[in-house]
């Protein structure tokens, strides 16, 4: 039994009843519970989720699996399913692993990780999507010892420590005089910035004492800001596999690197955790303390206690070793000549959904086929910040997932309160009011059913064997009037007093200054082009004229666009949906400019991605400098405006914190994109997911 589970369970208590069925108000601790009472506690905590669920699973894992598996699966929790699989559970019936979920359904979120790799030939990008889109499986695994660490938000591999750090600093804008550069923002934090700042003299001028470390392999695990499910872990953990040279074992020579470290000291501290204790060396340097421990697999260095404690005394937080399927995909993108790899992992606290589906597909030997579609490249004009043309196979599943209705809840219908005796105790006016509400509810249900039927019919008209996408920055928002400005002031006040209520009002669209987006003026100029089956072109056009005006409130307008018509819904916001049908291709956009740009490519009036030959599954042309600047603006606005936990980068407490977290999490991606400039990328499916290479 894991010691941490024993320790957590001792905090549990229950109450008993006497012979008359009355509760005895004297808490019974876990150690004095009967076996039946302990079993009830396991089932109760299994339904609570989080740490309690993992404690219950640790105890239940010692029992006969078939006894509790069926009841546990009622929680529909991915962690429960993964635990049962690791215990060897097989469900009765024809499909023994059906409890792991569907092998082909693309669940939200679709993105489970991003990778950036520096090869000798240049940068290479990696997208880790839902396993339902995978075309092949990899065989890569974590190095010995690394699986003990808690799941990080960012994982970095340096083939050689000093050259890798130099590349990372340069990538993050280290040589830029701009005070807003990524490295400057990074150094504001006390996480990876501390390590980079402290090692900077070594990067500029070699230290003889540290030269044995210069060409060593290293792994960096970054935990970012505190988030739910992270167990309070915050900081950066560095792992250097293998034994260190004797002269670096004593002091690591880190204390002599920085002149500001004059008078620095080292000491040995004894740390105690659940079921164990160990000695840790502490090195006080410039701006903080390094915590160091040497183990059989290698040396661990941390800028804060929490990440190293989570490694030494494993607790309820999932470890990298528990995410074997994800790490197999991520590390499959590493090549023999890869000098630096940078992964943005799923958010800390992400569940085991990815693991379960990947296991399910591997057990069924299920693979997704892919085919290039050169014809759809004509719908990707080279006149924006980014243009993409996708092939067939995974695109069909992705588009279907975008159009899929996941919220199947019934609309609320008015009910007579119990005390009214079925409405008999109400006045005639009150009964009429409820009947009128019934009629409105039935009409709303009828309209929703009809809308979904029309949407399904429209989807059946599409040919999903390829799609094109154009993004051209952001649409400027209409100027804010006195009412909108006042609403922003009220929102700022409410964020300080009740952040949850402020976020709820924003999501419900009750803040008049926001047009359905997290920041005024951040409506994207975006267009999606999907081929239409030629025989269903007229049906698709009629359905679009019927469906879109019911989805968006505004003034319907149309204008001639060559032989076609451009339709637009004029709203009071920056978001003004538009669409057209050109050459049997449906073009949907967030504004008319993006739709016109795609139509120009289809009509032969603008250069497109079809002008260049490519056998890749997907091709992309991007203006790196412009795209990185636009994305940085969006991400900073997202971090500064949200009060809840974000998917990738989490909640930020201030603008400085936002900039620092953006720098560590997405800064290298933005830096690599900016450095590429205007470039064409080719994307192909591999064991590492979708990989893009500049051409």
XYZ file of C-alpha atoms in Angstrom:
695
model
C 0.000 0.000 0.000
C 1.455 3.430 -0.898
C 2.407 5.260 2.323
C 0.696 8.476 1.186
C -2.612 6.593 0.789
C -2.306 5.163 4.305
C -1.608 8.637 5.635
C -4.556 10.273 3.812
C -6.965 7.509 4.857
C -6.221 8.144 8.537
C -8.009 11.494 8.113
C -11.255 9.749 7.177
C -13.993 9.250 9.737
C -17.582 8.025 9.883
C -20.534 7.948 12.262
C -22.539 4.990 13.531
C -26.194 4.620 14.521
C -27.655 3.032 17.629
C -30.309 0.317 17.829
C -33.069 2.913 17.367
C -31.496 4.201 14.151
C -30.321 7.486 15.654
C -26.861 8.807 14.776
C -24.173 8.639 17.451
C -22.310 11.942 17.153
C -18.896 10.505 17.890
C -16.552 10.250 14.915
C -15.073 6.811 14.254
C -11.550 7.089 12.732
C -10.516 4.924 9.801
C -8.309 2.643 11.910
C -11.283 1.644 14.155
C -13.805 1.127 11.345
C -15.160 -2.323 10.591
C -14.334 -3.880 7.234
C -17.830 -3.024 5.962
C -17.470 0.598 7.087
C -14.095 0.895 5.386
C -15.610 -0.551 2.202
C -18.378 2.071 2.335
C -15.705 4.758 2.716
C -13.866 3.495 -0.357
C -17.036 3.617 -2.461
C -17.988 7.030 -1.107
C -14.578 8.597 -1.800
C -14.416 6.914 -5.184
C -17.361 9.078 -6.242
C -15.816 12.316 -4.924
C -12.958 12.509 -7.418
C -9.541 14.120 -7.060
C -7.220 12.988 -4.291
C -9.950 11.046 -2.469
C -10.579 8.893 -5.523
C -6.892 8.021 -5.912
C -6.670 7.071 -2.218
C -9.712 4.807 -2.589
C -8.226 3.225 -5.727
C -4.976 2.502 -3.866
C -6.894 0.507 -1.244
C -9.287 -1.153 -3.674
C -6.313 -2.299 -5.758
C -5.531 -4.726 -2.922
C -8.970 -6.345 -3.250
C -10.387 -8.747 -5.834
C -10.993 -6.501 -8.855
C -14.179 -8.173 -10.076
C -15.885 -7.393 -6.744
C -15.710 -3.613 -7.046
C -15.030 -2.903 -10.733
C -18.653 -2.644 -11.870
C -19.571 -0.192 -9.104
C -16.411 1.855 -9.669
C -17.061 2.193 -13.402
C -20.337 3.976 -12.623
C -18.242 7.065 -11.807
C -17.304 7.277 -15.537
C -13.893 8.562 -14.449
C -10.933 7.934 -16.813
C -8.543 7.395 -13.891
C -10.750 4.560 -12.594
C -10.778 2.871 -16.006
C -6.993 3.190 -16.308
C -6.480 1.738 -12.823
C -8.690 -1.237 -13.697
C -6.746 -1.848 -16.905
C -3.452 -1.856 -15.004
C -4.937 -4.339 -12.545
C -5.714 -6.635 -15.492
C -9.496 -6.267 -15.368
C -11.505 -7.733 -18.254
C -15.162 -6.830 -18.556
C -17.609 -9.703 -19.127
C -18.915 -9.910 -22.680
C -17.556 -9.904 -26.220
C -15.458 -6.755 -25.713
C -13.432 -7.119 -22.485
C -11.938 -3.604 -22.713
C -15.080 -1.667 -23.624
C -14.782 0.217 -20.315
C -11.798 2.130 -21.727
C -14.182 4.055 -24.011
C -14.654 4.478 -27.743
C -11.550 3.971 -29.922
C -12.737 6.316 -32.697
C -14.623 9.187 -31.058
C -12.714 12.493 -31.152
C -13.244 13.889 -27.676
C -12.726 17.488 -26.678
C -10.137 18.856 -26.185
C -8.602 17.744 -29.487
C -5.088 18.901 -28.594
C -3.143 16.950 -25.967
C 0.279 18.463 -26.473
C 2.604 20.519 -28.659
C 6.218 19.773 -29.500
C 9.098 21.819 -30.887
C 12.286 20.074 -32.032
C 15.594 21.499 -33.240
C 17.321 19.189 -35.725
C 20.505 19.887 -37.645
C 18.377 21.005 -40.575
C 16.157 23.379 -38.571
C 13.019 23.537 -36.468
C 10.304 20.906 -36.606
C 6.822 21.271 -35.091
C 4.717 18.521 -33.498
C 0.995 18.350 -32.679
C -0.265 15.602 -30.354
C -4.002 15.276 -31.012
C -6.745 12.966 -29.803
C -5.599 9.326 -30.256
C -8.589 8.749 -32.558
C -6.642 10.637 -35.257
C -3.445 8.577 -34.981
C -2.113 6.828 -38.056
C 0.563 4.683 -36.382
C 1.944 3.844 -32.935
C 5.421 4.516 -31.574
C 7.801 2.558 -29.376
C 9.663 5.350 -27.535
C 9.877 5.313 -23.735
C 11.060 7.491 -20.875
C 14.639 7.145 -19.630
C 15.003 5.213 -16.404
C 14.153 7.311 -13.360
C 12.269 10.090 -15.130
C 8.911 8.367 -14.698
C 9.028 9.039 -10.932
C 8.537 12.795 -11.433
C 5.090 14.378 -11.263
C 3.476 15.195 -14.605
C 4.796 18.655 -15.639
C 3.272 21.397 -17.761
C 6.429 21.741 -19.871
C 9.011 19.054 -20.642
C 12.382 19.909 -22.234
C 15.124 17.572 -23.448
C 18.625 18.903 -24.086
C 20.937 16.518 -25.932
C 23.864 18.557 -24.598
C 23.321 20.814 -21.600
C 25.235 23.992 -22.464
C 24.564 24.078 -26.236
C 20.924 23.279 -25.513
C 20.584 26.097 -22.985
C 22.213 28.500 -25.432
C 19.676 27.498 -28.103
C 16.823 27.862 -25.630
C 17.944 31.332 -24.534
C 18.431 32.464 -28.130
C 15.062 31.036 -29.102
C 13.355 32.894 -26.281
C 14.804 36.235 -27.381
C 17.804 36.333 -25.054
C 19.863 38.532 -27.370
C 17.046 41.018 -27.952
C 17.373 44.508 -26.432
C 13.580 44.690 -26.234
C 12.690 44.786 -22.502
C 9.461 42.944 -23.344
C 11.401 39.980 -24.746
C 10.511 36.462 -23.718
C 13.676 35.858 -21.688
C 13.212 39.117 -19.792
C 9.678 38.104 -18.923
C 10.915 34.640 -18.032
C 13.498 36.018 -15.611
C 10.748 37.809 -13.659
C 9.550 34.467 -12.376
C 11.372 32.345 -9.815
C 11.091 29.138 -11.820
C 13.056 28.395 -14.984
C 14.141 32.034 -15.068
C 16.136 31.466 -11.898
C 18.084 28.587 -13.442
C 18.736 30.402 -16.732
C 19.745 33.621 -14.975
C 22.104 31.765 -12.669
C 23.735 29.808 -15.493
C 24.097 32.810 -17.800
C 27.760 33.501 -16.879
C 28.558 29.876 -17.721
C 26.888 30.300 -21.114
C 28.958 33.423 -21.837
C 32.273 32.220 -20.425
C 33.149 28.570 -19.864
C 33.857 27.412 -16.323
C 36.578 24.710 -16.073
C 34.877 23.213 -13.041
C 31.647 22.752 -14.970
C 33.038 21.617 -18.297
C 32.263 17.958 -17.485
C 28.591 18.999 -17.464
C 28.692 20.929 -20.731
C 27.986 17.991 -23.014
C 25.779 15.974 -20.674
C 22.182 15.072 -21.527
C 19.574 16.887 -19.411
C 15.801 16.937 -18.899
C 13.950 20.004 -17.605
C 10.467 19.688 -16.075
C 8.575 22.955 -15.558
C 5.478 23.055 -13.344
C 4.373 26.655 -13.856
C 1.764 28.353 -11.722
C -0.277 26.498 -9.121
C -3.383 24.826 -10.538
C -6.130 22.456 -9.424
C -4.989 18.855 -9.409
C -1.311 19.827 -9.240
C -0.947 19.223 -5.514
C 0.564 22.676 -5.035
C 3.622 21.766 -7.106
C 5.323 24.821 -8.556
C 8.851 25.246 -9.850
C 11.396 23.678 -12.207
C 13.086 20.295 -11.896
C 16.281 19.359 -13.778
C 17.376 15.738 -14.275
C 20.896 14.806 -15.415
C 21.020 11.040 -16.096
C 24.020 9.000 -14.946
C 26.845 9.709 -12.505
C 28.407 13.156 -12.267
C 32.187 13.692 -12.228
C 33.650 13.761 -8.724
C 34.635 17.453 -8.792
C 31.092 18.515 -9.605
C 29.522 16.274 -7.000
C 30.682 18.309 -4.023
C 29.473 21.800 -4.875
C 28.280 21.543 -8.469
C 30.437 24.682 -8.934
C 27.182 26.562 -9.355
C 27.990 28.757 -6.385
C 31.081 30.199 -8.089
C 29.382 31.016 -11.361
C 27.693 34.250 -10.388
C 29.512 37.125 -8.719
C 26.320 37.884 -6.785
C 26.661 34.501 -5.110
C 29.625 35.649 -3.004
C 29.341 34.167 0.452
C 26.925 31.482 -0.696
C 26.614 28.408 1.504
C 25.737 24.766 1.177
C 24.110 22.499 3.733
C 22.483 19.080 4.015
C 18.836 18.897 5.095
C 16.863 15.812 6.115
C 13.454 15.678 4.440
C 10.736 13.413 5.799
C 7.678 12.280 3.871
C 5.091 9.476 3.935
C 6.943 6.277 4.751
C 10.479 7.540 4.105
C 13.134 10.171 4.774
C 16.192 11.256 2.807
C 18.994 13.814 2.814
C 18.985 16.677 0.320
C 21.833 19.068 -0.426
C 20.847 22.742 -0.569
C 22.926 25.288 -2.468
C 22.164 28.957 -1.905
C 22.920 30.977 -5.006
C 21.886 34.192 -6.691
C 18.204 34.856 -6.109
C 17.260 31.559 -4.503
C 18.163 28.056 -3.368
C 18.908 24.966 -5.437
C 17.852 21.624 -3.919
C 19.959 18.693 -5.122
C 19.886 14.937 -4.663
C 21.926 12.209 -6.342
C 20.158 8.919 -7.069
C 21.114 5.736 -8.878
C 19.548 6.930 -12.160
C 21.046 10.425 -12.049
C 21.092 13.801 -10.309
C 18.004 15.920 -9.631
C 18.180 19.698 -9.137
C 15.167 21.852 -8.245
C 14.680 25.579 -7.680
C 11.843 24.894 -5.226
C 11.107 22.195 -2.694
C 7.702 21.035 -3.973
C 8.769 19.368 -7.275
C 11.614 17.476 -5.606
C 9.437 16.432 -2.656
C 6.822 15.093 -5.099
C 9.593 13.017 -6.695
C 11.047 11.699 -3.431
C 7.705 11.074 -1.693
C 5.164 10.149 -4.403
C 1.615 11.205 -3.627
C -1.741 11.452 -5.367
C -0.461 13.626 -8.226
C -0.079 11.545 -11.440
C 3.525 10.886 -12.470
C 5.065 10.825 -15.931
C 5.262 7.054 -15.565
C 1.452 6.956 -15.348
C 1.254 8.766 -18.697
C 3.171 6.154 -20.706
C 0.996 6.418 -23.817
C 1.408 10.189 -23.990
C 5.166 10.035 -23.455
C 5.436 7.281 -26.091
C 3.859 9.618 -28.650
C 5.759 12.717 -27.526
C 9.188 11.088 -27.499
C 8.592 9.339 -30.824
C 9.182 12.707 -32.499
C 12.794 12.808 -31.272
C 15.356 11.887 -33.923
C 19.020 10.933 -33.654
C 20.099 14.446 -34.691
C 17.585 16.322 -32.469
C 19.532 18.775 -30.314
C 16.635 20.253 -28.338
C 13.044 19.128 -27.762
C 10.394 21.234 -26.053
C 6.947 19.817 -25.230
C 3.946 21.684 -23.947
C 2.143 18.910 -22.092
C -1.543 18.751 -21.170
C -2.470 20.965 -18.256
C -1.451 19.754 -14.830
C -4.397 17.818 -13.504
C -5.403 16.476 -16.933
C -7.078 13.097 -16.581
C -6.319 9.738 -18.205
C -8.614 10.136 -21.246
C -5.668 10.168 -23.664
C -4.149 7.079 -22.053
C -7.368 5.083 -22.207
C -8.142 5.792 -25.855
C -4.549 5.183 -26.950
C -4.559 1.835 -25.117
C -7.926 0.937 -26.602
C -6.738 1.616 -30.152
C -3.506 -0.275 -29.648
C -5.349 -3.306 -28.274
C -7.660 -3.237 -31.309
C -4.745 -2.452 -33.674
C -6.842 0.426 -35.028
C -5.138 2.839 -37.437
C -6.462 5.915 -39.222
C -5.662 6.167 -42.925
C -4.522 9.454 -44.517
C -4.560 10.726 -48.110
C -3.381 14.060 -49.549
C -5.969 16.228 -51.310
C -4.179 18.621 -53.704
C -7.464 20.006 -55.068
C -8.492 21.708 -51.815
C -5.225 23.720 -51.842
C -6.914 26.111 -54.282
C -9.037 27.309 -51.323
C -5.948 28.359 -49.319
C -4.796 31.807 -50.556
C -1.261 32.944 -49.755
C -2.421 36.457 -48.836
C -2.924 36.129 -45.066
C -0.923 35.511 -41.918
C -1.476 31.759 -42.272
C -3.062 29.439 -44.846
C -3.506 25.671 -44.439
C -4.760 22.924 -46.762
C -5.566 19.557 -45.148
C -5.865 16.128 -46.734
C -8.394 13.360 -46.146
C -8.708 10.908 -43.278
C -8.284 12.651 -39.899
C -9.876 15.799 -41.367
C -13.210 14.022 -41.662
C -13.185 13.080 -37.979
C -12.097 16.577 -36.956
C -14.811 18.387 -38.913
C -17.418 15.934 -37.677
C -16.272 16.621 -34.110
C -16.544 20.384 -34.681
C -20.113 20.022 -35.975
C -21.131 17.387 -33.432
C -23.731 18.236 -30.768
C -22.328 17.182 -27.401
C -24.842 18.927 -25.145
C -27.946 16.753 -25.431
C -29.635 18.011 -22.245
C -33.357 18.576 -22.369
C -34.644 22.124 -22.241
C -36.176 22.999 -18.844
C -39.951 22.730 -18.718
C -42.128 24.402 -16.077
C -43.396 22.094 -13.329
C -46.214 22.555 -10.821
C -44.863 22.800 -7.277
C -45.855 19.827 -5.116
C -47.919 21.937 -2.716
C -50.231 23.093 -5.549
C -51.780 19.617 -5.881
C -51.242 19.454 -9.641
C -52.195 23.096 -10.103
C -55.552 22.837 -8.317
C -54.482 25.274 -5.603
C -53.425 27.944 -8.121
C -55.491 30.871 -9.300
C -56.685 30.891 -12.928
C -54.061 33.544 -13.754
C -51.293 31.401 -12.270
C -52.443 28.314 -14.169
C -52.568 30.327 -17.378
C -49.034 31.578 -16.748
C -47.724 28.031 -16.397
C -49.585 26.873 -19.500
C -48.121 29.786 -21.472
C -44.659 28.820 -20.207
C -45.383 25.232 -21.349
C -46.218 26.473 -24.821
C -43.008 28.533 -24.984
C -40.953 25.550 -23.809
C -42.528 23.288 -26.431
C -41.859 25.874 -29.141
C -38.237 26.222 -28.044
C -37.832 22.446 -28.146
C -39.418 22.298 -31.605
C -37.103 25.016 -32.901
C -34.025 23.337 -31.455
C -34.986 19.973 -32.940
C -35.610 21.542 -36.337
C -32.302 23.437 -36.193
C -30.362 20.284 -35.377
C -32.074 18.399 -38.176
C -31.174 21.150 -40.642
C -27.571 21.197 -39.372
C -27.330 17.410 -39.821
C -28.741 17.737 -43.352
C -26.187 20.453 -44.126
C -23.351 18.277 -42.852
C -24.540 15.463 -45.151
C -24.090 17.832 -48.112
C -20.391 18.356 -47.365
C -17.457 16.410 -48.779
C -15.145 16.134 -45.788
C -12.195 14.616 -47.663
C -10.170 17.776 -47.200
C -10.484 21.341 -45.927
C -8.655 24.669 -46.122
C -8.204 27.395 -43.530
C -7.170 31.042 -43.740
C -6.300 33.233 -40.765
C -5.468 36.882 -41.262
C -5.110 38.418 -37.800
C -7.901 40.124 -35.915
C -10.913 42.215 -36.805
C -11.007 45.636 -35.164
C -13.945 46.015 -32.820
C -16.433 48.882 -33.184
C -15.573 51.791 -30.860
C -17.004 51.383 -27.370
C -19.803 53.747 -26.378
C -20.507 55.104 -22.871
C -22.637 52.062 -22.009
C -19.941 49.570 -23.057
C -17.194 51.493 -21.251
C -19.306 51.549 -18.085
C -19.847 47.799 -18.351
C -16.076 47.234 -18.509
C -15.601 49.309 -15.356
C -18.299 47.266 -13.591
C -16.705 44.037 -14.802
C -13.303 45.055 -13.446
C -14.886 45.818 -10.081
C -16.761 42.504 -10.042
C -13.566 40.588 -10.890
C -12.025 41.886 -7.675
C -15.095 41.157 -5.549
C -16.458 37.952 -7.104
C -14.199 36.515 -9.875
C -16.434 33.486 -10.446
C -19.531 35.623 -11.016
C -17.570 37.912 -13.356
C -16.444 34.959 -15.483
C -20.001 33.583 -15.537
C -21.459 36.888 -16.771
C -18.792 37.078 -19.469
C -19.478 33.512 -20.643
C -23.227 34.178 -20.736
C -22.683 37.222 -22.955
C -24.115 39.651 -20.392
C -21.203 42.094 -20.611
C -22.208 44.490 -23.360
C -18.611 45.480 -24.209
C -17.739 41.919 -25.234
C -18.801 40.408 -28.514
C -18.647 36.829 -27.315
C -14.840 36.931 -26.938
C -12.531 37.340 -23.989
C -11.146 40.695 -25.020
C -12.709 43.567 -27.017
C -11.272 43.590 -30.516
C -10.002 40.001 -30.493
C -12.457 38.595 -33.046
C -10.396 36.538 -35.529
C -10.405 37.103 -39.264
C -10.867 33.442 -40.084
C -12.331 31.450 -42.982
C -12.904 27.711 -43.411
C -13.407 26.156 -46.861
C -14.992 22.710 -47.261
C -15.960 21.096 -50.593
C -19.661 20.421 -51.214
C -20.966 17.373 -53.029
C -21.839 18.713 -56.524
C -25.263 17.083 -56.595
C -26.193 18.751 -53.299
C -24.988 22.279 -53.964
C -28.490 23.792 -54.235
C -29.651 21.941 -51.096
C -26.609 23.196 -49.170
C -27.236 26.789 -50.261
C -30.878 26.658 -49.189
C -29.955 25.154 -45.818
C -27.317 27.838 -45.196
C -29.860 30.585 -45.894
C -32.159 28.880 -43.413
C -29.741 27.914 -40.615
C -27.259 30.778 -40.193
C -29.821 33.579 -39.605
C -31.213 31.443 -36.767
C -27.777 31.071 -35.187
C -26.738 34.740 -35.161
C -28.716 37.880 -34.416
C -28.172 40.720 -36.842
C -29.098 42.206 -40.191
C -28.850 39.795 -43.136
C -27.068 41.297 -46.137
C -25.817 39.970 -49.470
C -23.775 41.240 -52.390
C -22.534 39.934 -55.732
C -19.140 38.238 -55.736
C -18.427 37.421 -59.361
C -20.934 34.753 -60.351
C -21.594 33.927 -56.683
C -23.242 35.742 -53.775
C -21.632 36.783 -50.512
C -23.933 36.622 -47.490
C -23.165 38.486 -44.256
C -24.918 38.901 -40.912
C -24.230 42.444 -39.715
C -23.982 42.461 -35.917
C -23.041 45.202 -33.471
C -19.756 43.413 -32.739
C -16.498 42.699 -34.541
C -17.729 39.166 -35.181
C -19.822 39.331 -38.387
C -20.289 35.839 -39.849
C -20.235 35.544 -43.644
C -20.413 32.751 -46.210
C -20.451 32.013 -49.921
C -20.473 29.052 -52.318
C -17.804 29.171 -55.024
C -16.980 26.329 -57.400
C -18.733 23.720 -55.261
C -16.822 24.883 -52.199
C -18.483 26.268 -49.081
C -16.571 29.138 -47.465
C -17.565 30.100 -43.902
C -15.884 33.018 -42.170
C -15.947 35.286 -39.133
C -15.842 38.367 -41.372
C -16.351 39.120 -45.060
C -12.694 40.010 -45.745
C -11.518 36.469 -44.958
C -14.314 34.948 -47.065
C -13.490 37.229 -50.015
C -9.792 36.275 -49.776
C -10.615 32.556 -50.034
C -13.090 33.199 -52.849
C -10.387 35.105 -54.739
C -8.151 32.034 -54.598
C -10.937 29.753 -55.799
C -11.704 32.139 -58.674
C -8.048 32.268 -59.754
C -7.624 35.902 -58.708
C -5.017 35.312 -55.958
C -2.010 32.994 -55.462
C -2.807 29.838 -53.491
C -1.045 26.816 -52.011
C -1.971 24.907 -55.167
C 0.759 26.883 -56.980
C 3.434 24.654 -55.410
C 3.702 20.883 -55.778
C 3.532 18.831 -52.602
C 2.813 15.214 -51.708
C 2.417 16.007 -48.004
C -0.844 15.292 -46.200
C -1.147 18.989 -45.333
C 0.638 22.098 -46.532
C 0.867 25.465 -44.847
C 2.249 28.889 -45.622
C 2.760 31.230 -42.692
C 4.204 34.696 -42.124
C 6.182 33.814 -39.008
C 6.838 37.316 -37.683
C 3.257 38.452 -38.080
C 1.649 35.227 -36.868
C 3.814 35.069 -33.726
C 3.044 38.703 -32.829
C -0.692 38.209 -33.329
C -0.701 34.982 -31.313
C 1.283 36.586 -28.493
C -1.276 39.405 -28.275
C -4.102 36.896 -28.123
C -2.447 34.687 -25.504
C -1.545 37.602 -23.241
C -5.092 38.947 -23.496
C -6.395 35.479 -22.664
C -4.165 35.139 -19.600
C -4.887 38.624 -18.300
C -8.631 38.438 -18.792
C -9.407 34.980 -17.412
C -9.995 34.308 -13.750
C -10.401 30.551 -14.084
C -7.843 27.902 -14.934
C -6.884 27.843 -18.607
C -6.284 24.644 -20.533
C -2.591 25.214 -21.212
C -1.194 27.940 -19.081
C -3.559 28.281 -16.178
C -4.584 31.231 -14.087
C -2.232 34.195 -13.766
C -2.277 36.632 -10.878
C -0.868 39.707 -12.604
C 0.297 41.020 -15.947
C 3.905 40.205 -15.045
C 2.876 36.692 -14.063
C 0.987 36.350 -17.344
C 4.031 37.391 -19.362
C 6.343 35.062 -17.432
C 4.038 32.071 -17.808
C 3.517 32.752 -21.492
C 7.283 33.004 -21.917
C 7.944 29.619 -20.343
C 5.001 27.758 -21.841
C 4.547 29.089 -25.368
C 7.502 31.460 -25.748
C 9.732 28.959 -27.587
C 6.963 28.168 -30.091
C 6.409 31.861 -30.769
C 10.174 32.449 -30.992
C 10.690 29.600 -33.462
C 7.732 30.776 -35.544
C 9.050 34.338 -35.622
C 12.533 33.203 -36.615
C 11.171 31.270 -39.605
C 9.772 34.391 -41.295
C 7.602 33.761 -44.381
C 7.876 30.020 -44.890
C 6.098 26.962 -46.266
C 5.605 23.955 -43.980
C 4.666 20.410 -44.905
C 2.763 18.312 -42.387
C 2.672 14.514 -42.254
C 1.338 11.988 -39.758
C 3.969 9.980 -37.868
C 4.189 7.960 -34.655
C 4.647 11.314 -32.892
C 1.346 12.702 -34.171
C 1.310 15.418 -36.827
C 4.780 16.789 -37.642
C 5.521 19.916 -39.655
C 8.816 20.671 -41.397
C 9.784 23.968 -43.082
C 10.546 23.692 -46.785
